Amino acid sequence: MVSPDTLPPPPPLAELMAENPLALFLDFDGTLVEIAPSPGDIDVPKGLADLLRNLRDRLDGRLALVSGRALDDLETHLGPCELCRAGSHGASRLLHDGSRLGEAPEGLPDDAVAELRAYAEKHDLYYETKSHGGALHFRRSPEKREATLAFARDFAEGRELCVTSGKGVAEIVRHGATKEAAVEAFMAIEPFNGATPVFIGDDVTDEDGFAGAIEFGGFGVAVGDRISGKARYRLESVTAVHNWLELE
């Protein structure tokens, strides 16, 4: 694991673009927008979708958002973004024109959702239904982290599900719902194929995205002060990410 203090900032974006065709994969919460107490409370900078479309054009289309959010939730905050995007931690993938890349994710059965909702209500957590599974949010009650993760792991065991944890959330997902899988899917097609991938993210689940970028000769950029096991570079904040991406 690498301390954030030992990771340098990445070279300027223009410099990297001049060296090789570049493909950017961007996390959303904590990377492009500030983390909020609950998923619906985020403050999306005005004009962000337009700025991302401009960046997409500079990269000849090689830009994808890769978020833990469901794609319809992402669109609620960004509007029709006309970008390649992967939601639900990579399980649901769309091209910039809205056509699907790969199979649609499968949700949890009704009885499983009912059990998760009941747990959330009992323990004063927020439950979020996702196309690939479900999420128990404890960001408002960080002291409930270990108990929530323990419940999620017990719940997933025997159901052919797995658990991913992030900042204030435990997600119960189907196998293969990873950001690494999303990078692999996009890198297999034009215009991403053959480019150098760079994945930027702030959370534990973004380590999978870093691994995907490394697999294709690229690298990861960690955001914030979290210790990373795979990132090559670091940007200290959402503002630093915007500055590095030249979103202006």
XYZ file of N, CA and C in Angstrom:
744
model
N 0.840 -1.196 0.000
C 0.000 0.000 0.000
C 0.875 1.246 0.000
N 0.443 2.264 -0.729
C 1.252 3.457 -0.901
C 0.599 4.636 -0.188
N 1.343 5.302 0.679
C 0.850 6.486 1.358
C 0.622 7.592 0.339
N -0.476 8.375 0.485
C -0.720 9.453 -0.468
C 0.390 10.486 -0.506
N 1.102 10.648 0.599
C 2.162 11.653 0.655
C 3.337 11.314 -0.266
N 3.469 10.038 -0.645
C 4.598 9.635 -1.477
C 4.267 9.628 -2.960
N 3.002 9.866 -3.309
C 2.600 9.847 -4.718
C 2.679 11.252 -5.310
N 3.364 11.416 -6.424
C 3.441 12.729 -7.064
C 2.177 13.005 -7.868
N 1.939 14.255 -8.242
C 0.825 14.549 -9.147
C 1.152 14.019 -10.543
N 0.149 13.715 -11.340
C 0.421 13.233 -12.692
C 0.998 14.341 -13.562
N 1.706 13.977 -14.623
C 2.159 14.991 -15.578
C 0.958 15.743 -16.153
N 1.168 16.939 -16.670
C 0.044 17.697 -17.238
C -0.695 16.892 -18.305
N -2.003 17.071 -18.348
C -2.822 16.323 -19.296
C -2.373 16.562 -20.735
N -2.100 17.792 -21.090
C -1.680 18.098 -22.462
C -0.393 17.363 -22.827
N 0.501 17.233 -21.852
C 1.762 16.522 -22.091
C 1.506 15.048 -22.378
N 0.617 14.430 -21.599
C 0.296 13.024 -21.813
C -0.404 12.817 -23.154
N -1.282 13.739 -23.504
C -2.004 13.626 -24.775
C -1.073 13.773 -25.968
N 0.001 14.530 -25.800
C 0.962 14.715 -26.886
C 1.819 13.472 -27.091
N 1.986 12.665 -26.039
C 2.840 11.478 -26.128
C 2.141 10.305 -26.796
N 0.887 10.040 -26.399
C 0.141 8.885 -26.886
C -1.345 9.202 -26.882
N -2.129 8.505 -27.697
C -3.584 8.616 -27.563
C -3.977 8.219 -26.138
N -4.807 9.027 -25.500
C -5.130 8.837 -24.093
C -6.617 8.522 -23.952
N -6.938 7.600 -23.051
C -8.325 7.309 -22.698
C -8.502 7.599 -21.215
N -9.502 8.398 -20.881
C -9.744 8.757 -19.485
C -10.983 8.055 -18.957
N -10.840 7.477 -17.768
C -11.943 6.859 -17.051
C -12.087 7.589 -15.718
N -13.256 8.188 -15.492
C -13.437 9.068 -14.348
C -14.523 8.567 -13.416
N -14.170 8.404 -12.151
C -15.159 8.194 -11.109
C -15.968 9.484 -10.968
N -17.088 9.418 -10.261
C -17.963 10.588 -10.151
C -17.902 11.192 -8.741
N -18.526 10.532 -7.756
C -18.531 11.060 -6.388
C -17.126 11.047 -5.797
N -16.706 12.186 -5.261
C -15.379 12.284 -4.662
C -14.280 12.544 -5.668
N -14.641 12.553 -6.950
C -13.659 12.794 -8.014
C -14.069 13.995 -8.862
N -15.294 13.950 -9.389
C -15.817 15.083 -10.161
C -16.743 15.966 -9.334
N -17.351 15.389 -8.299
C -18.198 16.170 -7.386
C -17.811 15.819 -5.960
N -18.025 16.744 -5.061
C -17.677 16.520 -3.662
C -18.609 15.488 -3.026
N -18.055 14.693 -2.114
C -18.848 13.751 -1.348
C -19.874 14.512 -0.505
N -21.101 13.955 -0.422
C -22.159 14.567 0.373
C -22.639 13.576 1.433
N -23.368 14.053 2.455
C -23.840 13.155 3.509
C -24.690 11.995 2.994
N -25.466 12.222 1.920
C -26.227 11.151 1.289
C -26.129 11.336 -0.223
N -26.352 10.271 -0.998
C -26.134 10.350 -2.459
C -26.931 11.443 -3.158
N -28.114 11.755 -2.639
C -28.937 12.756 -3.297
C -28.571 14.189 -2.970
N -27.633 14.388 -2.052
C -27.297 15.740 -1.585
C -26.122 16.380 -2.323
N -25.593 15.712 -3.337
C -24.403 16.249 -3.995
C -24.706 17.568 -4.712
N -23.690 18.386 -4.812
C -23.785 19.670 -5.514
C -22.956 19.556 -6.787
N -23.632 19.418 -7.920
C -22.936 19.255 -9.197
C -22.588 20.629 -9.758
N -21.312 20.881 -10.035
C -20.929 22.187 -10.573
C -21.715 22.529 -11.839
N -22.107 23.766 -11.951
C -22.882 24.219 -13.103
C -22.091 23.998 -14.397
N -22.758 23.414 -15.366
C -22.130 23.213 -16.673
C -21.181 22.046 -16.739
N -21.161 21.167 -15.710
C -20.202 20.059 -15.704
C -20.377 19.148 -16.912
N -21.621 18.842 -17.276
C -21.848 17.951 -18.418
C -21.260 18.542 -19.696
N -21.439 19.840 -19.908
C -20.876 20.489 -21.104
C -19.351 20.438 -21.087
N -18.761 20.661 -19.928
C -17.306 20.621 -19.814
C -16.777 19.216 -20.105
N -17.501 18.201 -19.644
C -17.082 16.824 -19.906
C -17.232 16.475 -21.382
N -18.267 16.975 -22.011
C -18.411 16.743 -23.459
C -17.270 17.399 -24.233
N -16.858 18.580 -23.806
C -15.720 19.233 -24.452
C -14.451 18.406 -24.276
N -14.266 17.864 -23.079
C -13.103 17.012 -22.834
C -13.179 15.750 -23.682
N -14.359 15.168 -23.786
C -14.557 13.999 -24.659
C -14.105 14.304 -26.087
N -14.489 15.467 -26.591
C -14.131 15.827 -27.965
C -12.623 16.010 -28.116
N -11.978 16.585 -27.090
C -10.521 16.732 -27.139
C -9.830 15.376 -27.202
N -10.462 14.374 -26.604
C -9.893 13.023 -26.553
C -10.411 12.138 -27.688
N -11.081 12.757 -28.661
C -11.640 11.997 -29.793
C -12.563 10.879 -29.320
N -13.327 11.178 -28.276
C -14.337 10.247 -27.802
C -13.886 9.305 -26.707
N -12.613 9.334 -26.348
C -12.074 8.342 -25.398
C -12.212 8.827 -23.948
N -13.439 9.024 -23.529
C -13.740 9.437 -22.166
C -14.929 8.628 -21.677
N -14.835 8.077 -20.472
C -15.946 7.330 -19.889
C -16.061 7.647 -18.407
N -17.284 7.831 -17.945
C -17.555 7.928 -16.519
C -17.775 6.517 -15.995
N -17.179 6.204 -14.852
C -17.337 4.873 -14.244
C -17.705 5.099 -12.779
N -18.977 4.921 -12.474
C -19.507 5.318 -11.168
C -20.167 4.156 -10.448
N -20.195 4.248 -9.134
C -20.973 3.309 -8.348
C -22.461 3.566 -8.473
N -22.841 4.758 -8.879
C -24.249 5.089 -9.040
C -24.871 4.319 -10.210
N -26.171 4.096 -10.123
C -26.901 3.576 -11.265
C -26.913 4.645 -12.360
N -27.000 4.219 -13.602
C -26.904 5.175 -14.706
C -28.069 6.164 -14.723
N -29.265 5.713 -14.379
C -30.384 6.658 -14.363
C -30.209 7.698 -13.262
N -29.603 7.295 -12.142
C -29.306 8.244 -11.066
C -28.244 9.240 -11.510
N -27.232 8.762 -12.213
C -26.186 9.644 -12.728
C -26.787 10.685 -13.671
N -27.714 10.249 -14.510
C -28.344 11.175 -15.458
C -29.225 12.192 -14.738
N -29.787 11.802 -13.608
C -30.584 12.746 -12.822
C -29.760 13.967 -12.431
N -28.483 13.747 -12.152
C -27.621 14.839 -11.703
C -26.891 15.542 -12.851
N -26.611 14.820 -13.929
C -25.853 15.410 -15.033
C -26.733 15.811 -16.215
N -27.925 15.227 -16.298
C -28.740 15.399 -17.482
C -28.243 14.459 -18.575
N -28.856 14.523 -19.758
C -28.396 13.682 -20.873
C -26.957 14.052 -21.219
N -26.022 13.181 -20.875
C -24.621 13.602 -20.928
C -23.897 13.201 -22.207
N -24.452 12.282 -22.988
C -23.853 11.898 -24.273
C -22.384 11.520 -24.107
N -22.117 10.779 -23.040
C -20.774 10.276 -22.773
C -20.828 8.762 -22.637
N -19.739 8.085 -22.937
C -19.634 6.688 -22.545
C -19.675 6.639 -21.030
N -20.386 5.669 -20.491
C -20.557 5.641 -19.048
C -20.859 4.230 -18.566
N -20.379 3.956 -17.369
C -20.642 2.682 -16.714
C -21.144 2.978 -15.316
N -22.302 2.476 -14.995
C -22.867 2.666 -13.671
C -22.871 1.373 -12.887
N -23.325 1.461 -11.656
C -23.408 0.282 -10.790
C -22.063 -0.437 -10.728
N -21.008 0.342 -10.531
C -19.634 -0.175 -10.423
C -19.207 -0.954 -11.662
N -19.677 -0.503 -12.824
C -19.219 -1.137 -14.058
C -20.135 -2.188 -14.613
N -21.202 -2.552 -13.871
C -22.082 -3.634 -14.315
C -22.978 -3.213 -15.466
N -23.320 -1.937 -15.558
C -24.204 -1.426 -16.603
C -23.431 -0.409 -17.435
N -23.316 -0.667 -18.748
C -22.445 0.157 -19.587
C -23.188 0.655 -20.829
N -23.062 1.949 -21.090
C -23.665 2.556 -22.268
C -22.606 3.317 -23.052
N -22.763 3.338 -24.375
C -21.924 4.162 -25.230
C -22.482 5.581 -25.271
N -21.762 6.492 -25.881
C -22.151 7.908 -25.825
C -23.512 8.157 -26.459
N -23.928 7.280 -27.399
C -25.226 7.466 -28.050
C -26.361 6.767 -27.318
N -26.063 6.185 -26.158
C -27.087 5.528 -25.368
C -27.264 4.049 -25.650
N -26.557 3.517 -26.651
C -26.644 2.085 -26.937
C -25.864 1.312 -25.883
N -26.324 0.092 -25.610
C -25.741 -0.704 -24.533
C -24.485 -1.426 -24.981
N -23.514 -1.497 -24.091
C -22.300 -2.278 -24.292
C -22.361 -3.472 -23.349
N -22.548 -4.666 -23.894
C -22.667 -5.857 -23.060
C -24.087 -6.070 -22.573
N -24.234 -7.011 -21.640
C -25.542 -7.366 -21.126
C -26.006 -6.372 -20.054
N -27.320 -6.234 -19.957
C -27.886 -5.410 -18.893
C -27.714 -6.134 -17.556
N -27.436 -5.407 -16.477
C -27.272 -6.053 -15.168
C -28.591 -6.595 -14.641
N -28.491 -7.548 -13.750
C -29.664 -8.169 -13.160
C -29.789 -7.737 -11.708
N -30.963 -7.262 -11.321
C -31.189 -6.808 -9.964
C -31.370 -7.959 -8.992
N -31.527 -7.620 -7.722
C -31.745 -8.622 -6.692
C -33.212 -9.052 -6.683
N -33.496 -10.287 -6.257
C -34.893 -10.725 -6.147
C -35.637 -9.931 -5.082
N -36.965 -9.918 -5.195
C -37.787 -9.097 -4.311
C -37.594 -9.432 -2.842
N -37.461 -10.721 -2.525
C -37.329 -11.093 -1.120
C -36.015 -10.591 -0.527
N -34.963 -10.578 -1.349
C -33.674 -10.069 -0.887
C -33.752 -8.559 -0.646
N -34.400 -7.847 -1.563
C -34.563 -6.401 -1.401
C -35.358 -6.095 -0.139
N -36.410 -6.865 0.105
C -37.236 -6.644 1.293
C -36.418 -6.828 2.563
N -35.530 -7.834 2.582
C -34.705 -8.072 3.761
C -33.708 -6.937 3.977
N -33.133 -6.436 2.910
C -32.184 -5.333 3.020
C -32.887 -4.056 3.474
N -34.065 -3.801 2.937
C -34.820 -2.614 3.351
C -35.182 -2.694 4.834
N -35.566 -3.875 5.270
C -35.938 -4.049 6.673
C -34.747 -3.790 7.587
N -33.567 -4.266 7.185
C -32.368 -4.023 7.989
C -32.056 -2.526 8.042
N -32.154 -1.880 6.890
C -31.866 -0.446 6.845
C -32.822 0.339 7.733
N -34.105 -0.005 7.672
C -35.097 0.708 8.489
C -34.844 0.481 9.975
N -34.531 -0.747 10.331
C -34.302 -1.081 11.737
C -33.101 -0.339 12.307
N -32.065 -0.144 11.479
C -30.810 0.434 11.966
C -30.605 1.879 11.508
N -31.675 2.483 11.015
C -31.637 3.897 10.609
C -30.555 4.151 9.564
N -30.531 3.291 8.543
C -29.634 3.449 7.402
C -30.460 3.806 6.170
N -29.783 4.261 5.136
C -30.455 4.535 3.870
C -30.185 3.381 2.915
N -31.259 2.762 2.398
C -31.100 1.682 1.430
C -31.339 2.221 0.025
N -30.435 1.883 -0.889
C -30.542 2.320 -2.279
C -30.619 1.096 -3.189
N -31.678 1.024 -3.975
C -31.810 -0.040 -4.964
C -30.953 0.289 -6.172
N -30.211 -0.701 -6.637
C -29.379 -0.504 -7.812
C -29.663 -1.613 -8.822
N -29.348 -1.339 -10.071
C -29.660 -2.305 -11.127
C -28.877 -3.599 -10.970
N -27.777 -3.552 -10.250
C -26.924 -4.723 -10.085
C -26.975 -5.296 -8.681
N -27.750 -4.674 -7.782
C -27.752 -5.121 -6.396
C -28.400 -4.090 -5.503
N -27.826 -3.878 -4.332
C -28.359 -2.900 -3.402
C -27.262 -2.328 -2.531
N -27.529 -1.167 -1.944
C -26.507 -0.479 -1.150
C -27.088 -0.027 0.177
N -26.337 -0.292 1.232
C -26.670 0.179 2.575
C -25.728 1.330 2.919
N -26.283 2.524 3.059
C -25.474 3.721 3.310
C -25.437 4.030 4.801
N -24.216 4.163 5.332
C -24.050 4.514 6.744
C -23.186 5.758 6.905
N -23.119 6.583 5.872
C -22.258 7.768 5.920
C -22.642 8.709 7.050
N -23.943 8.783 7.365
C -24.391 9.651 8.472
C -24.107 9.024 9.835
N -23.810 7.725 9.845
C -23.554 7.012 11.107
C -22.323 6.131 10.945
N -21.131 6.729 10.856
C -19.922 5.939 10.586
C -19.631 4.879 11.640
N -20.170 5.049 12.844
C -19.947 4.055 13.892
C -20.635 2.720 13.566
N -21.540 2.731 12.582
C -22.255 1.507 12.200
C -21.559 0.752 11.075
N -20.375 1.189 10.699
C -19.668 0.594 9.560
C -19.450 -0.907 9.735
N -18.813 -1.307 10.814
C -18.439 -2.715 10.972
C -19.662 -3.615 11.062
N -20.678 -3.182 11.802
C -21.892 -3.989 11.923
C -22.599 -4.119 10.577
N -22.626 -3.031 9.809
C -23.285 -3.073 8.502
C -22.534 -3.978 7.538
N -21.210 -3.878 7.514
C -20.419 -4.735 6.639
C -20.558 -6.204 7.032
N -20.599 -6.473 8.334
C -20.754 -7.859 8.790
C -22.102 -8.416 8.339
N -23.162 -7.621 8.475
C -24.475 -8.063 8.004
C -24.450 -8.302 6.497
N -23.860 -7.365 5.747
C -23.827 -7.490 4.291
C -23.091 -8.757 3.857
N -21.992 -9.071 4.519
C -21.227 -10.270 4.155
C -22.023 -11.532 4.467
N -22.696 -11.555 5.615
C -23.527 -12.707 5.954
C -24.679 -12.847 4.953
N -25.253 -11.725 4.570
C -26.361 -11.725 3.627
C -25.921 -12.273 2.263
N -24.746 -11.838 1.808
C -24.259 -12.226 0.480
C -23.838 -13.693 0.425
N -23.374 -14.215 1.565
C -22.879 -15.584 1.590
C -24.009 -16.564 1.260
N -23.765 -17.437 0.307
C -24.762 -18.421 -0.081
C -25.756 -17.933 -1.104
N -25.683 -16.631 -1.472
C -26.598 -16.093 -2.483
C -25.888 -15.810 -3.805
N -24.649 -16.259 -3.911
C -23.844 -16.000 -5.114
C -23.714 -14.500 -5.361
N -23.547 -13.768 -4.265
C -23.341 -12.330 -4.323
C -22.019 -12.002 -3.645
N -21.561 -10.787 -3.811
C -20.357 -10.354 -3.107
C -20.593 -8.949 -2.563
N -19.691 -8.515 -1.709
C -19.828 -7.222 -1.038
C -18.652 -6.333 -1.410
N -18.950 -5.106 -1.779
C -17.911 -4.096 -1.954
C -18.190 -2.979 -0.959
N -17.152 -2.386 -0.442
C -17.333 -1.303 0.532
C -16.646 -0.045 0.030
N -17.288 1.076 0.287
C -16.721 2.355 -0.086
C -16.853 3.330 1.062
N -16.802 4.615 0.767
C -16.898 5.646 1.791
C -18.339 5.739 2.281
N -18.611 5.072 3.402
C -19.930 5.163 3.990
C -20.970 4.264 3.364
N -20.560 3.213 2.666
C -21.546 2.358 2.011
C -21.053 0.918 1.941
N -21.996 -0.009 2.085
C -21.745 -1.425 1.810
C -22.678 -1.830 0.681
N -22.110 -2.352 -0.392
C -22.922 -2.726 -1.538
C -22.923 -4.233 -1.717
N -24.111 -4.775 -1.934
C -24.277 -6.190 -2.217
C -24.485 -6.297 -3.726
N -23.560 -6.933 -4.410
C -23.552 -6.910 -5.870
C -23.384 -8.316 -6.426
N -23.724 -8.446 -7.687
C -23.465 -9.699 -8.391
C -22.002 -9.732 -8.821
N -21.467 -10.928 -8.944
C -20.073 -11.081 -9.346
C -19.857 -10.468 -10.729
N -18.709 -9.854 -10.900
C -18.382 -9.217 -12.175
C -18.748 -7.751 -12.237
N -19.400 -7.232 -11.191
C -19.756 -5.810 -11.160
C -18.577 -5.022 -10.609
N -17.558 -4.840 -11.433
C -16.359 -4.130 -10.990
C -15.968 -3.070 -12.005
N -15.249 -2.088 -11.525
C -14.778 -1.031 -12.423
C -13.681 -1.542 -13.353
N -12.966 -2.567 -12.918
C -11.980 -3.190 -13.802
C -12.667 -3.791 -15.024
N -13.797 -4.464 -14.820
C -14.536 -5.050 -15.930
C -15.028 -3.972 -16.892
N -15.402 -2.812 -16.351
C -15.853 -1.713 -17.206
C -14.716 -1.210 -18.091
N -13.531 -1.025 -17.495
C -12.376 -0.590 -18.280
C -12.077 -1.604 -19.387
N -12.087 -2.876 -19.047
C -11.807 -3.921 -20.037
C -12.809 -3.873 -21.183
N -14.087 -3.663 -20.873
C -15.120 -3.635 -21.909
C -14.928 -2.464 -22.857
N -14.635 -1.284 -22.323
C -14.441 -0.121 -23.189
C -13.141 -0.220 -23.986
N -12.084 -0.741 -23.361
C -10.801 -0.824 -24.052
C -10.820 -1.833 -25.206
N -11.839 -2.663 -25.258
C -11.944 -3.660 -26.334
C -12.564 -3.088 -27.598
N -13.071 -1.846 -27.528
C -13.774 -1.285 -28.676
C -13.164 0.053 -29.079
N -13.489 0.483 -30.285
C -13.123 1.826 -30.729
C -14.032 2.840 -30.044
N -13.521 4.042 -29.757
C -12.184 4.562 -30.065
C -11.159 4.304 -28.970
N -11.519 3.528 -27.935
C -10.625 3.315 -26.799
C -9.483 2.358 -27.124
N -9.750 1.384 -27.966
C -8.775 0.338 -28.254
C -7.443 0.921 -28.700
N -6.348 0.485 -28.037
C -5.007 0.922 -28.401
C -4.534 2.170 -27.686
N -5.428 2.855 -26.967
C -5.032 4.065 -26.246
C -4.433 3.699 -24.888
N -3.811 4.680 -24.252
C -3.278 4.503 -22.902
C -4.342 4.926 -21.901
N -4.862 3.990 -21.079
C -5.937 4.349 -20.158
C -5.432 4.964 -18.851
N -6.152 5.954 -18.384
C -5.891 6.584 -17.095
C -7.200 6.577 -16.319
N -7.178 5.971 -15.150
C -8.377 5.903 -14.309
C -8.164 6.807 -13.096
N -9.142 7.686 -12.830
C -9.046 8.625 -11.718
C -10.193 8.365 -10.750
N -9.868 8.105 -9.480
C -10.910 7.836 -8.506
C -10.430 7.983 -7.078
N -11.386 8.095 -6.169
C -11.045 8.412 -4.774
C -11.324 7.290 -3.792
N -11.980 6.208 -4.212
C -12.490 5.247 -3.239
C -11.861 3.868 -3.417
N -12.179 2.985 -2.481
C -11.622 1.632 -2.512
C -12.006 0.913 -3.793
N -13.243 1.080 -4.246
C -13.684 0.390 -5.462
C -12.933 0.865 -6.700
N -12.326 2.041 -6.635
C -11.558 2.541 -7.777
C -10.230 1.813 -7.936
N -9.801 1.085 -6.914
C -8.598 0.269 -7.057
C -8.763 -0.739 -8.192
N -9.993 -1.252 -8.363
C -10.258 -2.155 -9.486
C -10.089 -1.420 -10.814
N -10.543 -0.177 -10.853
C -10.353 0.619 -12.063
C -8.889 0.864 -12.357
N -8.103 1.122 -11.308
C -6.656 1.286 -11.497
C -6.056 0.020 -12.094
N -6.507 -1.142 -11.566
C -5.986 -2.421 -12.079
C -6.321 -2.592 -13.544
N -7.525 -2.183 -13.933
C -7.902 -2.271 -15.337
C -7.031 -1.398 -16.222
N -6.728 -0.189 -15.751
C -5.864 0.703 -16.526
C -4.461 0.117 -16.652
N -3.938 -0.416 -15.562
C -2.594 -1.014 -15.581
C -2.537 -2.171 -16.568
N -3.600 -2.961 -16.624
C -3.662 -4.112 -17.528
C -3.424 -3.711 -18.977
N -3.848 -2.493 -19.337
C -3.715 -2.025 -20.715
C -2.595 -0.995 -20.869
N -1.639 -1.024 -19.959
C -0.463 -0.176 -20.089
C -0.622 1.225 -19.558
N -1.702 1.489 -18.813
C -1.924 2.810 -18.257
C -1.670 2.850 -16.768
N -2.386 3.727 -16.071
C -2.145 3.901 -14.637
C -3.358 4.515 -13.960
N -3.321 4.478 -12.632
C -4.368 5.068 -11.825
C -3.909 6.332 -11.134
N -4.851 7.237 -10.898
C -4.607 8.475 -10.158
C -5.572 8.497 -8.975
N -5.027 8.420 -7.767
C -5.852 8.454 -6.558
C -6.199 9.899 -6.214
N -7.404 10.090 -5.696
C -7.862 11.422 -5.304
C -8.026 11.463 -3.789
N -7.484 12.503 -3.166
C -7.638 12.660 -1.722
C -6.535 11.978 -0.935
N -6.824 11.712 0.336
C -5.783 11.237 1.248
C -5.878 9.751 1.554
N -6.674 9.001 0.781
C -6.782 7.564 1.017
C -5.519 6.849 0.562
N -5.076 5.880 1.347
C -3.929 5.056 0.967
C -4.332 4.149 -0.186
N -3.499 4.076 -1.206
C -3.807 3.280 -2.394
C -2.778 2.177 -2.592
N -3.258 1.048 -3.081
C -2.347 -0.052 -3.368
C -1.909 -0.099 -4.816
N -2.586 0.673 -5.704
C -2.303 0.537 -7.132
C -2.060 1.849 -7.866
N -2.381 2.997 -7.265
C -2.245 4.270 -7.974
C -0.777 4.628 -8.202
N -0.513 5.282 -9.328
C 0.828 5.780 -9.620
C 0.980 7.246 -9.218
N -0.144 7.983 -9.310
C -0.116 9.416 -9.020
C -1.267 9.761 -8.077
N -1.264 11.024 -7.635
C -2.310 11.498 -6.732
C -2.678 12.937 -7.054
N -3.989 13.222 -6.958
C -4.510 14.576 -6.970
C -5.220 14.794 -5.637
N -5.005 15.933 -5.014
C -5.389 16.074 -3.610
C -6.870 16.321 -3.374
N -7.622 16.722 -4.402
C -9.015 17.093 -4.162
C -9.804 17.094 -5.463
N -11.128 17.257 -5.337
C -11.982 17.404 -6.518
C -11.547 18.620 -7.332
N -11.231 19.700 -6.650
C -10.770 20.905 -7.360
C -9.501 20.622 -8.147
N -8.586 19.861 -7.561
C -7.349 19.508 -8.256
C -7.636 18.646 -9.482
N -8.631 17.770 -9.381
C -9.020 16.960 -10.540
C -9.522 17.858 -11.661
N -10.409 18.799 -11.331
C -10.943 19.713 -12.347
C -9.818 20.512 -12.996
N -8.890 20.973 -12.179
C -7.770 21.747 -12.724
C -6.920 20.893 -13.650
N -6.640 19.648 -13.238
C -5.797 18.769 -14.066
C -6.484 18.423 -15.380
N -7.811 18.245 -15.328
C -8.574 17.934 -16.536
C -8.816 19.174 -17.396
N -8.437 20.322 -16.886
C -8.633 21.600 -17.587
C -10.100 21.814 -17.897
N -10.955 21.558 -16.901
C -12.400 21.758 -17.045
C -12.720 23.227 -16.774
N -12.677 23.992 -17.812
C -12.921 25.442 -17.657
C -13.426 26.029 -18.958
